[in-house]
Tab-separated table of C-alpha atoms in Angstrom:
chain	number	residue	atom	x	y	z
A	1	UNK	CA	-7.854	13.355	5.008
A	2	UNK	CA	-9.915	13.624	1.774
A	3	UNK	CA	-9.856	16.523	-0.660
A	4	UNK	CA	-12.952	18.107	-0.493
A	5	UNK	CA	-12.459	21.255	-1.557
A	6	UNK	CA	-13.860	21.782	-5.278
A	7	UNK	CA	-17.433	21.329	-6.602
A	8	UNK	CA	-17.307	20.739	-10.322
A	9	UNK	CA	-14.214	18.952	-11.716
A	10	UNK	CA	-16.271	15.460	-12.248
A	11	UNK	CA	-18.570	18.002	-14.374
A	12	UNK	CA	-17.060	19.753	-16.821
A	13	UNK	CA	-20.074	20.722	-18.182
A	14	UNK	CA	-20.899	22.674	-15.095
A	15	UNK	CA	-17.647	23.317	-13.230
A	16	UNK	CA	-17.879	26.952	-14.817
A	17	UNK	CA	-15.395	29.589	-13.829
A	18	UNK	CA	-18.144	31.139	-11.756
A	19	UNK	CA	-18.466	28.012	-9.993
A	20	UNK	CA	-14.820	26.910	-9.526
A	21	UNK	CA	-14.426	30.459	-7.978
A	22	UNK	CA	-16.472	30.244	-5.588
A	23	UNK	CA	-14.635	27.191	-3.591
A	24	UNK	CA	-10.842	29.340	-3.722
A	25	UNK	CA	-10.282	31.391	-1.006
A	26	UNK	CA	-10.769	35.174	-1.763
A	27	UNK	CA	-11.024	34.317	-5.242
A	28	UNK	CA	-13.565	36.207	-7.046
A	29	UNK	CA	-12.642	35.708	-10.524
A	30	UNK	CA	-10.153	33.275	-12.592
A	31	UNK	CA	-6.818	35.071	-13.258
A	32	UNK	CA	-5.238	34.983	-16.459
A	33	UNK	CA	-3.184	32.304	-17.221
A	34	UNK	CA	0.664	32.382	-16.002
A	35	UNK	CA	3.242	34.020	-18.188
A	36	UNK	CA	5.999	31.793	-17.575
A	37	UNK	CA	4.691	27.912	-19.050
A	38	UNK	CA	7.372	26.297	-17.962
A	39	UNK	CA	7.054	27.788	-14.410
A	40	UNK	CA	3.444	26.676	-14.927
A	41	UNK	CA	4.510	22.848	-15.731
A	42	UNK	CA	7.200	22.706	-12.807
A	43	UNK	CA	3.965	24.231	-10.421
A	44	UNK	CA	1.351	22.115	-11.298
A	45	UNK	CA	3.641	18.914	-11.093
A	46	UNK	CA	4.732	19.902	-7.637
A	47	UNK	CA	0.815	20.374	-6.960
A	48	UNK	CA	0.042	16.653	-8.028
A	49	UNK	CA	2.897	15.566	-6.279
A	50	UNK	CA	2.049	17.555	-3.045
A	51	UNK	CA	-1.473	15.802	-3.242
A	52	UNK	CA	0.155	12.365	-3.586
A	53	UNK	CA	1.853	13.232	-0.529
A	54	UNK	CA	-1.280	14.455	0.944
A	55	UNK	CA	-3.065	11.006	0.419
A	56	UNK	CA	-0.143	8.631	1.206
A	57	UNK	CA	-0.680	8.463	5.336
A	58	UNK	CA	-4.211	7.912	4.646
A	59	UNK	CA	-3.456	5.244	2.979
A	60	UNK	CA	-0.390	3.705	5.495
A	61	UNK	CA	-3.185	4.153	8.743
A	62	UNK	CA	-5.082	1.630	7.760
A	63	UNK	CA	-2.430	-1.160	7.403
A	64	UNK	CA	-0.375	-0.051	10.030
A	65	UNK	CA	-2.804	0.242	13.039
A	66	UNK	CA	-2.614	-3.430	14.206
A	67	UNK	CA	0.970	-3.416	14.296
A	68	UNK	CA	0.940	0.105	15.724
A	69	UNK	CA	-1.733	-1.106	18.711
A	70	UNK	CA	0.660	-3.456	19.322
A	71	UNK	CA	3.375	-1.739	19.540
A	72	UNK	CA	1.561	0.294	21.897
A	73	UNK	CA	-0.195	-2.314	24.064
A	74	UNK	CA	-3.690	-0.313	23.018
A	75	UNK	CA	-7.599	-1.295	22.294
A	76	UNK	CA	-8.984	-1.806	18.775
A	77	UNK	CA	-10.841	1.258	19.713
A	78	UNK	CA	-7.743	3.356	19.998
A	79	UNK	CA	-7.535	4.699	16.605
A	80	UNK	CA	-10.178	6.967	17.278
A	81	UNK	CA	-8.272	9.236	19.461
A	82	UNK	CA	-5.679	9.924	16.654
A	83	UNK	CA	-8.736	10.413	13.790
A	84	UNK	CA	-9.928	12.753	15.956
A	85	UNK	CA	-6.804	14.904	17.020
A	86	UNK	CA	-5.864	14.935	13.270
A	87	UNK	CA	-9.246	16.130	12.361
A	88	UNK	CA	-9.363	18.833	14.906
A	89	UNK	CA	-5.626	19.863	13.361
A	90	UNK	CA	-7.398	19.751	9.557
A	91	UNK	CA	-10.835	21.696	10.821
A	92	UNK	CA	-8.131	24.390	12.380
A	93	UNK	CA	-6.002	25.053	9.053
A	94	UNK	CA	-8.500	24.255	6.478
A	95	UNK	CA	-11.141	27.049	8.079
A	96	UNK	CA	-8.312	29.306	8.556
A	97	UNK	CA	-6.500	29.062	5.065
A	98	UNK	CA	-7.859	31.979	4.056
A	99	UNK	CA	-6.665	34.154	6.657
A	100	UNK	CA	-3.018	32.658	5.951
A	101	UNK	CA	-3.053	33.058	2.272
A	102	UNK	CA	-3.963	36.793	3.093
A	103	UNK	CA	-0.657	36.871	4.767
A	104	UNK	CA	1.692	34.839	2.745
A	105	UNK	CA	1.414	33.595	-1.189
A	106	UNK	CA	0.421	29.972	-1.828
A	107	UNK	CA	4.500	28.394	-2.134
A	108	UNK	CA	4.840	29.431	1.173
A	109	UNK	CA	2.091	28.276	2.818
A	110	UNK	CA	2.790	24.930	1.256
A	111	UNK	CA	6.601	24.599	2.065
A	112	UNK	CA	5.085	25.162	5.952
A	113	UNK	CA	2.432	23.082	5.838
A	114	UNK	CA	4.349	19.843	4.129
A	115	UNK	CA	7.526	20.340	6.930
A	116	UNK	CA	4.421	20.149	9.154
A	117	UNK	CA	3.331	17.232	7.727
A	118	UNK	CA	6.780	15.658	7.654
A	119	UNK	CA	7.850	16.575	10.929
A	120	UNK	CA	4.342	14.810	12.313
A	121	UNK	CA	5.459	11.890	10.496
A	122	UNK	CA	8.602	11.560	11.856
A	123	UNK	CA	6.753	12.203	15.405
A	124	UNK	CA	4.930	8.879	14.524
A	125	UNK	CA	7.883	6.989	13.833
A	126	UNK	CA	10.326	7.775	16.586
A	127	UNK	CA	7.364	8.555	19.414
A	128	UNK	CA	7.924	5.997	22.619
A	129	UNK	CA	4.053	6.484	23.792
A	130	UNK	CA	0.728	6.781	22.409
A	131	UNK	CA	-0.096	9.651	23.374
A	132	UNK	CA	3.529	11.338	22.109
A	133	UNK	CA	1.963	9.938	18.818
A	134	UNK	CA	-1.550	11.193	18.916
A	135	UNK	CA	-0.425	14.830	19.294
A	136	UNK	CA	1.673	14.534	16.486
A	137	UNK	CA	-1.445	13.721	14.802
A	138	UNK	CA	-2.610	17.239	15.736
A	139	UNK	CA	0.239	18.718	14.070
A	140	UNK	CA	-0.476	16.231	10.996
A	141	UNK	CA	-4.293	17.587	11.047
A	142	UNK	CA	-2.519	21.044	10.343
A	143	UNK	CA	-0.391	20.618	7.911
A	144	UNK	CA	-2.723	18.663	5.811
A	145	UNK	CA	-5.900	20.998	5.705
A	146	UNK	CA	-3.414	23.641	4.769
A	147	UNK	CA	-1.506	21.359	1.687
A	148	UNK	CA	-5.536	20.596	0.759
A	149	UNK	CA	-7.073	24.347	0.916
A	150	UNK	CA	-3.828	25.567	-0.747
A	151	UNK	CA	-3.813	23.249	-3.207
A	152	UNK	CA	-7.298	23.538	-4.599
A	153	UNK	CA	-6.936	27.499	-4.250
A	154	UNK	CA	-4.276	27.734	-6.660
A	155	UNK	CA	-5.360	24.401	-9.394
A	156	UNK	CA	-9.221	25.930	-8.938
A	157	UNK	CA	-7.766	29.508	-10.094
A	158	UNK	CA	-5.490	29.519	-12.595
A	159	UNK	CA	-5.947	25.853	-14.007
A	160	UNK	CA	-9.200	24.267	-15.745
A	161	UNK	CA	-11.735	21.841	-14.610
A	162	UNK	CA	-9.441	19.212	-16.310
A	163	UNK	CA	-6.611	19.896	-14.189
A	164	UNK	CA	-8.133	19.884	-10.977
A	165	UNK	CA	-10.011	16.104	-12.074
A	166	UNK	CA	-6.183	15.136	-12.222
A	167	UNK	CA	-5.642	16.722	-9.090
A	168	UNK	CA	-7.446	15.203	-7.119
A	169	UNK	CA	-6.872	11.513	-8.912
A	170	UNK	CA	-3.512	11.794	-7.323
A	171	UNK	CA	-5.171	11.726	-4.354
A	172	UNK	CA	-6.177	8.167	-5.176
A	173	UNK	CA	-3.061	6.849	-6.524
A	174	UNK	CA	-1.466	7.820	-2.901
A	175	UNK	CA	-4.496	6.252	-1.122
A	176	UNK	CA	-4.008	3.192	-3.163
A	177	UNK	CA	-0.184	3.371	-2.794
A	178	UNK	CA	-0.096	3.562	0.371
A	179	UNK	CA	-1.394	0.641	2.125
A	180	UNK	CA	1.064	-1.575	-0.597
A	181	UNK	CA	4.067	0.705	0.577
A	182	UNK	CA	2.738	-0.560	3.899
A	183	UNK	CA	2.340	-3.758	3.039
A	184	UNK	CA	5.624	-3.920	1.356
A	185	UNK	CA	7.372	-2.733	4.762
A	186	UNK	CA	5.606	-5.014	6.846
A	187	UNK	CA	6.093	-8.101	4.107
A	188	UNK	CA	9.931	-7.386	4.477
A	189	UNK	CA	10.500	-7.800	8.431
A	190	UNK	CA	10.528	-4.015	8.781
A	191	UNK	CA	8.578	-2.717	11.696
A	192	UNK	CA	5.628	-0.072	10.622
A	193	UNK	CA	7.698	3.457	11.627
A	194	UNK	CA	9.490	2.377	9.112
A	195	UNK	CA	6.748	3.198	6.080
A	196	UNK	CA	5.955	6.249	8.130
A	197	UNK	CA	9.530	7.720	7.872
A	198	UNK	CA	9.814	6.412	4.474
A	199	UNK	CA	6.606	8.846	4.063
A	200	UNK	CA	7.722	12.054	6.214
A	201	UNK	CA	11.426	11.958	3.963
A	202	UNK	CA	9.164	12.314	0.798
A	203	UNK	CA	7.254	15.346	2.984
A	204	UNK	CA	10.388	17.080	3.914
A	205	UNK	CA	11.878	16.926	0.248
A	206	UNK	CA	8.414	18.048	-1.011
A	207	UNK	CA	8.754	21.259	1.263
A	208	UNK	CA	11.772	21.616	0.420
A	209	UNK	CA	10.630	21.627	-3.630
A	210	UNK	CA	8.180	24.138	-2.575
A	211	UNK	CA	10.695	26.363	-0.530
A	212	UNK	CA	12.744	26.642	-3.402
A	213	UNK	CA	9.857	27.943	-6.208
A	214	UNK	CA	8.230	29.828	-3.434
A	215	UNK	CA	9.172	32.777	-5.882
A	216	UNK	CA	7.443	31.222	-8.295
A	217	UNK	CA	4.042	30.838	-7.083
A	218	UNK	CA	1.303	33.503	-7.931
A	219	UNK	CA	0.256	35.832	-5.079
A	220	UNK	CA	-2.968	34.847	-3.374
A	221	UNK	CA	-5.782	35.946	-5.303
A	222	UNK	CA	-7.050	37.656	-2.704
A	223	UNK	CA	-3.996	39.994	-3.194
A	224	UNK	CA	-4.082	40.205	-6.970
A	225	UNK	CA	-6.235	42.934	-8.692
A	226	UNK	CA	-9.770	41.066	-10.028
A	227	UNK	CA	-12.929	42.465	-10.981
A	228	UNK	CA	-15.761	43.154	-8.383
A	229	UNK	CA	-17.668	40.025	-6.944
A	230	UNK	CA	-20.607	40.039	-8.380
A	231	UNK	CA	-22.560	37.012	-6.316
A	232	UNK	CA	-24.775	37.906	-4.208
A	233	UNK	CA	-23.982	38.453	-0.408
A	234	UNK	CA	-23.696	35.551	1.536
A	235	UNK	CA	-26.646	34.353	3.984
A	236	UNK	CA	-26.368	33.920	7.111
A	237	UNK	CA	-25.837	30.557	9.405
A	238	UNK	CA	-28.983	30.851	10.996
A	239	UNK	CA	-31.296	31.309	7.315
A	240	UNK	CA	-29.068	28.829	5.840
A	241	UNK	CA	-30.327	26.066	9.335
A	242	UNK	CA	-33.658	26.781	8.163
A	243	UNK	CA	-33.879	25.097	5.227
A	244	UNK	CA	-34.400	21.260	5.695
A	245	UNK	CA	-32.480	20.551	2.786
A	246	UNK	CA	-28.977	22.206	4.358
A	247	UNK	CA	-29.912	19.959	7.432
A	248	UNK	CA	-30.272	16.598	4.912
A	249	UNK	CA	-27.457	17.662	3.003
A	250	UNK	CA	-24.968	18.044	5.872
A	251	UNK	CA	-26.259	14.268	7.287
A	252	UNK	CA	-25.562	12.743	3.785
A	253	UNK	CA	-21.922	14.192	3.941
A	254	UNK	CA	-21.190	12.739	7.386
A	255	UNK	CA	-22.809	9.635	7.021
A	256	UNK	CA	-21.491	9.070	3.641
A	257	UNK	CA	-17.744	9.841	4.390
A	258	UNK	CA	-17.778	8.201	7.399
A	259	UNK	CA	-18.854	4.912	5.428
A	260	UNK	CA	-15.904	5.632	2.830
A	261	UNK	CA	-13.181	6.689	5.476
A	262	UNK	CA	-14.309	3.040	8.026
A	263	UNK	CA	-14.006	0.719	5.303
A	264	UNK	CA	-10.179	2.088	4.523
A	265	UNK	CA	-9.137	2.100	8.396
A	266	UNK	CA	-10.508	-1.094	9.289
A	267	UNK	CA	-10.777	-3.669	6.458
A	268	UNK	CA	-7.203	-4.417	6.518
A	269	UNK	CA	-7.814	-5.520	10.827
A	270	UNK	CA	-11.363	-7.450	10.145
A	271	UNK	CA	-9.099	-9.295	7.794
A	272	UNK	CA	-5.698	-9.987	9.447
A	273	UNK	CA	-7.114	-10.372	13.388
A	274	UNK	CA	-11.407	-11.973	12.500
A	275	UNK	CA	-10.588	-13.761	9.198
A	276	UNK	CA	-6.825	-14.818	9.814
A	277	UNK	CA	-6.067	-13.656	6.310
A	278	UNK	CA	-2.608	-13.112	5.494
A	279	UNK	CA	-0.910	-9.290	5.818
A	280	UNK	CA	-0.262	-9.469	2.099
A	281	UNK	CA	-3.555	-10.290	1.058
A	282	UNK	CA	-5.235	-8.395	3.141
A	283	UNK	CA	-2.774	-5.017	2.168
A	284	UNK	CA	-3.555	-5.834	-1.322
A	285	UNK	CA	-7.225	-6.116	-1.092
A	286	UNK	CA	-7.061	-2.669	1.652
A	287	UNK	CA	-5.519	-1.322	-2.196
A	288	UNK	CA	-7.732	-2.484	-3.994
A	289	UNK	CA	-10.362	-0.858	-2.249
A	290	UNK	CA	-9.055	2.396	-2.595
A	291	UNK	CA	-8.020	1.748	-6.435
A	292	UNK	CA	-11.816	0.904	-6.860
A	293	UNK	CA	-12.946	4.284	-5.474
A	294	UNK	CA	-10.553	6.010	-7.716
A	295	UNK	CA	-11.454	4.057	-11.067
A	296	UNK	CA	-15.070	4.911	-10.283
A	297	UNK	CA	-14.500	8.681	-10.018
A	298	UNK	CA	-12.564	8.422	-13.431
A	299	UNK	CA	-15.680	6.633	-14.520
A	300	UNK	CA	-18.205	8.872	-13.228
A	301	UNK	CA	-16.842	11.892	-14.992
A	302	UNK	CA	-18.443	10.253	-17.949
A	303	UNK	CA	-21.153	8.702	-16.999
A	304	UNK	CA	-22.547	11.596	-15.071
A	305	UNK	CA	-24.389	13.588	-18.155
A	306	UNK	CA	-25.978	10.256	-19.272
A	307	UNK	CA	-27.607	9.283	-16.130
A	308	UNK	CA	-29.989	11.428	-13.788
A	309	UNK	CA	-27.979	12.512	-10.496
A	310	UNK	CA	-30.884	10.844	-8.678
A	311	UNK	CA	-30.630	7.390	-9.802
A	312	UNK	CA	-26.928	7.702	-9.844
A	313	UNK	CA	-26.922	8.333	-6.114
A	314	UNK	CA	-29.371	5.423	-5.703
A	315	UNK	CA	-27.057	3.111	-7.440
A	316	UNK	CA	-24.490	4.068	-6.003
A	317	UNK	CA	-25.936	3.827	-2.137
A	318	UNK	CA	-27.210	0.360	-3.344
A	319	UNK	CA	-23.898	-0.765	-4.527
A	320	UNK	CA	-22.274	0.496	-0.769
A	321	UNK	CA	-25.157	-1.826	1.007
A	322	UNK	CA	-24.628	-4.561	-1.637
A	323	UNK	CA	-21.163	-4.668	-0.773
A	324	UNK	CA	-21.115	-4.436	2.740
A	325	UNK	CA	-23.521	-7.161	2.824
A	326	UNK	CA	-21.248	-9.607	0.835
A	327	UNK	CA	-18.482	-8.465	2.981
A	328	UNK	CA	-20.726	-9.217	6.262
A	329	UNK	CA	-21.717	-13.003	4.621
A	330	UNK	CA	-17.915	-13.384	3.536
A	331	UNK	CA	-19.062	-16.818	2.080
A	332	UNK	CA	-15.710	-17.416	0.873
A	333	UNK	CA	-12.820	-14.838	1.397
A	334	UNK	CA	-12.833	-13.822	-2.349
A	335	UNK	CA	-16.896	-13.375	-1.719
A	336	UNK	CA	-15.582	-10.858	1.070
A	337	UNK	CA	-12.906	-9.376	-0.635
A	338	UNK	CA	-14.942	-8.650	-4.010
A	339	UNK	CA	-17.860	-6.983	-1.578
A	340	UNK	CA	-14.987	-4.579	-0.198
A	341	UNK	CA	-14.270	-3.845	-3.797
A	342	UNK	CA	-17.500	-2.943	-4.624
A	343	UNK	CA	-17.988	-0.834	-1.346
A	344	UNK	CA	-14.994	1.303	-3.299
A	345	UNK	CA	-16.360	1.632	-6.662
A	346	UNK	CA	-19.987	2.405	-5.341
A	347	UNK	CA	-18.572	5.126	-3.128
A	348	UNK	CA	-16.896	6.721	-5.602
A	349	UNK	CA	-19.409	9.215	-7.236
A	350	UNK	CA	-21.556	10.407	-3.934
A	351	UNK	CA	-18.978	13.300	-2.957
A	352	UNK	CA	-18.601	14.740	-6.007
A	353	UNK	CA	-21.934	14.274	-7.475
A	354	UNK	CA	-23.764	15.901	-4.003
A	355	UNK	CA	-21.248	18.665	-4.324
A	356	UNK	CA	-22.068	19.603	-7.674
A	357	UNK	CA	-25.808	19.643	-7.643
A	358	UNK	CA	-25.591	21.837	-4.098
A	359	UNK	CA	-26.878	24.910	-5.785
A	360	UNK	CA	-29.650	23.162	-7.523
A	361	UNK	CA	-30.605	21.625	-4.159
A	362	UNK	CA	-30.607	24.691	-1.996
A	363	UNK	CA	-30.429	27.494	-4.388
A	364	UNK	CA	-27.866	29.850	-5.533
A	365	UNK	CA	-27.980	32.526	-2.533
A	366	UNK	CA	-27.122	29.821	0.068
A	367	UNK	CA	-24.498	28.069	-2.090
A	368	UNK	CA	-21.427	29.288	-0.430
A	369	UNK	CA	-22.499	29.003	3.013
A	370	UNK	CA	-24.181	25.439	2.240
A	371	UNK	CA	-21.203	23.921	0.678
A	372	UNK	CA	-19.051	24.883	4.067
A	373	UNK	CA	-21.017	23.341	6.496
A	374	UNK	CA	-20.889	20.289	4.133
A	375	UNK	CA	-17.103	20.249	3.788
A	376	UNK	CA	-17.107	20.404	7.839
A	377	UNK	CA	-19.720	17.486	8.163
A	378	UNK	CA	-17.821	15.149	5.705
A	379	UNK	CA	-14.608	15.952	7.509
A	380	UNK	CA	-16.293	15.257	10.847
A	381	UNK	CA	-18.265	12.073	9.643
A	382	UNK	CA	-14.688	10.497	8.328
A	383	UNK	CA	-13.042	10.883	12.174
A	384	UNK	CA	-16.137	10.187	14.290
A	385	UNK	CA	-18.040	7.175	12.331
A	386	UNK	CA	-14.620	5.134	12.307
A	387	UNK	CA	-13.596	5.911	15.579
A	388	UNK	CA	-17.178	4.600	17.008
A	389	UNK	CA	-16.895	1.718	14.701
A	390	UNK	CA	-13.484	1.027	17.088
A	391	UNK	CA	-15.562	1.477	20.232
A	392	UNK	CA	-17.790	-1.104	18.814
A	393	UNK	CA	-14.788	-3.583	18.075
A	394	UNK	CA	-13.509	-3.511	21.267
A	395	UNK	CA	-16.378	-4.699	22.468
A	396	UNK	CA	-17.971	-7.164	20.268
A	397	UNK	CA	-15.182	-7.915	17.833
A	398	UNK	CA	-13.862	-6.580	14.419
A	399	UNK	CA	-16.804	-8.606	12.747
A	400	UNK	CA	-19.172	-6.019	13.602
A	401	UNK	CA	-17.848	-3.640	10.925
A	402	UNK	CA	-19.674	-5.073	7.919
A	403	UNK	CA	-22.873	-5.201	9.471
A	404	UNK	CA	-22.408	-1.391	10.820
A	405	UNK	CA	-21.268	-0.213	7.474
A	406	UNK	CA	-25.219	-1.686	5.746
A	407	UNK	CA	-26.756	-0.284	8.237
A	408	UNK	CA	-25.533	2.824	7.824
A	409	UNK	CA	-25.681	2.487	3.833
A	410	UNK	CA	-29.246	1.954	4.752
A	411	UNK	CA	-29.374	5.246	6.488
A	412	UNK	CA	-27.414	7.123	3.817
A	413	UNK	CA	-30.466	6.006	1.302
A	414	UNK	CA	-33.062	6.997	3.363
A	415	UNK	CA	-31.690	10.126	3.535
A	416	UNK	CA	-30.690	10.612	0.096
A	417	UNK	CA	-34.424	10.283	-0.791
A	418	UNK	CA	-35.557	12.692	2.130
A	419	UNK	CA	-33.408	15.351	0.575
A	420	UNK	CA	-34.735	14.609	-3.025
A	421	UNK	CA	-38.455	15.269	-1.667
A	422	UNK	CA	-37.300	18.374	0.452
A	423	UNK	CA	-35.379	20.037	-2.411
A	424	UNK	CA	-36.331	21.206	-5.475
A	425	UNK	CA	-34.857	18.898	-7.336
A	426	UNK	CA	-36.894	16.211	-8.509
């Protein structure tokens, strides 16, 4: 899954403490800093490395699938039953995060949810059917929503904007790692459960990193003494469907990450099965992708105060259909392969940029409530569009993914300038 989780780290200027408070569970103001720094340095490296764990089988899916259908005897279409099983799991533990954290301090929490995550990706390498496999994926759903809530909780409270940017950029090292770890496996004779345990051993020493400072963490902050909340109340569901620009707003989110999430699962199979590209190509241009995307949100952190959010969006949209379209024409396989790139860079500063400008958009008293239903429609679009992109495939062939992907891109800008004459942002 993708982090999703904080609103202003690619905006310093804006990610205030106010703001970054708002997205921790329970959190109503930023602690003070911890006493102990070199408890702080051992915590926050164990947080990076927790999200490179968290963004490593995101990155191995995408590679692996053909060799897992195979395995399996399954449809191109298959894939969507594990997307969504695994985004059920991450729906279940990411909503209830704050419940846990109530219960048990962030170390904790973490140690469970990576043995989780390990022990689901150990179910995918040793499981003898499909649909052994796809309930691990359940379990995998879990664990991850958990590692991703918990995560930003902690990095959101007690570290700055700065830290969380880094944060999450290990998120897009292990989505870039991951399909050449993949690659790598497949390149050397090994069959695919091999990358996956390769993976799950990392998860299990992880948890067992976390086990062992659980001590160490800070208490939840919904357990340590802060000053009085001082937002206003949250609004309700129902006044927060009213306003057409909550209803825009949640369709750019699942549109949008459903683009970025079906051009990571399936470019490495239009490549290898439609295009008879070779595996290692094809798992270093699947890399590429994903290094694109996370160049572009290094990029956009300083871009973003020189350039109106509005015609960043629409350059961004335009670079998504630009690429999709040279990835449909594929006049030459580099033609293709550059179009994917692009598709990566271009995506790179929607999420963050539509989270940020949220309360501009639909106004401070609906923030909170606005930016969950979001979170839930991005997480929703990245299962659902992919796994209807693999209906598609199965029956009129993996080609039909670029076209798909600009004609959505195409939707997501129609959209995007729907919201911009609803809101009042202009």
């Amino acid at each position: 899954m993708y982090s999703r989780l904080s609103v202003g780290w690619w905006f310093p200027e804006r990610a205030t403490d106010k703001n970054l408070s708002r997205l921790t569970v329970g959190c109503t103001s930023k602690p003070n800093s911890m006493s102990k720094p070199r408890a702080g340095f051992l915590l926050i490296a164990l947080a990076y490395a927790g999200f490179i764990s968290l963004g490593m089988p995101d990155g191995l899916l995408g590679v692996a699938w053909p060799s897992m259908r195979a395995s399996f005897g399954l449809p191109v279409g298959a894939l969507g039953s594990l997307l969504i099983f695994s985004t059920i799991g991450y729906l279940i533990s990411s909503s209830t995060s704050g419940w846990l954290l109530e219960r048990m301090n962030i170390g904790k929490l973490l140690a469970l949810s990576c043995l989780a995550t390990s022990s689901s990706l150990f179910g995918y390498a040793f499981a003898p059917a499909w649909w052994i496999l796809v309930s691990f994926g359940l379990l995998s759903g879990l664990g991850a929503g958990a590692i991703d809530a918990g995560l930003n909780t902690y990095v959101a409270t007690y570290h700055s904007a700065r830290t969380v940017n880094w944060l999450h950029a290990c998120y897009g090292i292990a989505t870039t790692g991951g399909p050449a770890l993949m690659t790598a496996v497949l390149a050397s004779g090994r069959a695919w459960q091999f990358g996956y345990a390769a993976v799950a051993a990392g998860q299990l020493a992880l948890a067992l990193c976390f086990g062992l400072t659980r001590r160490l963490w800070p208490k939840t902050t919904a357990q340590t003494e802060q000053q009085p909340l001082t937002d206003p109340p949250a609004i309700s569901n129902s006044k927060v469907w009213r306003l057409p620009a909550v209803w825009l707003s949640v369709a750019i989110f699942f549109v949008y990450c459903g683009i970025e999430a079906a051009a990571g699962a399936w470019s490495y199979s239009l490549f290898t099965e439609a295009r008879g590209v070779s595996m290692t190509t094809a798992g270093s241009w699947a890399s590429v992708y994903w290094g694109c995307f996370t160049a572009g949100r290094v990029i956009s952190g300083f871009i973003t105060h020189r350039i109106s959010t509005r015609l960043l969006l629409r350059f961004s949209i335009a670079g998504i259909a630009i690429g999709a379209a040279m990835l449909w024409l594929n006049l030459t396989s580099l033609f293709g392969f550059i179009g994917l790139a692009l598709m990566g860079l271009a995506c790179a500063p929607i999420f963050p940029t539509m989270i940020a400008t949220t309360p501009e958009r639909i106004g401070e008293k609906h923030f909170a409530t606005a930016i969950g239903l979001q979170i839930s429609a991005a997480v929703l679009g990245q299962s659902l569009l992919p796994s209807f992109i693999g209906v598609l495939a199965g029956k009129f062939g993996l080609e039909v993914l670029a076209p798909v992907l600009l004609i959505v891109a195409l939707l997501l800008l129609l959209l995007t300038e729907a919201l911009y004459l609803s809101s009042r942002t202009k």
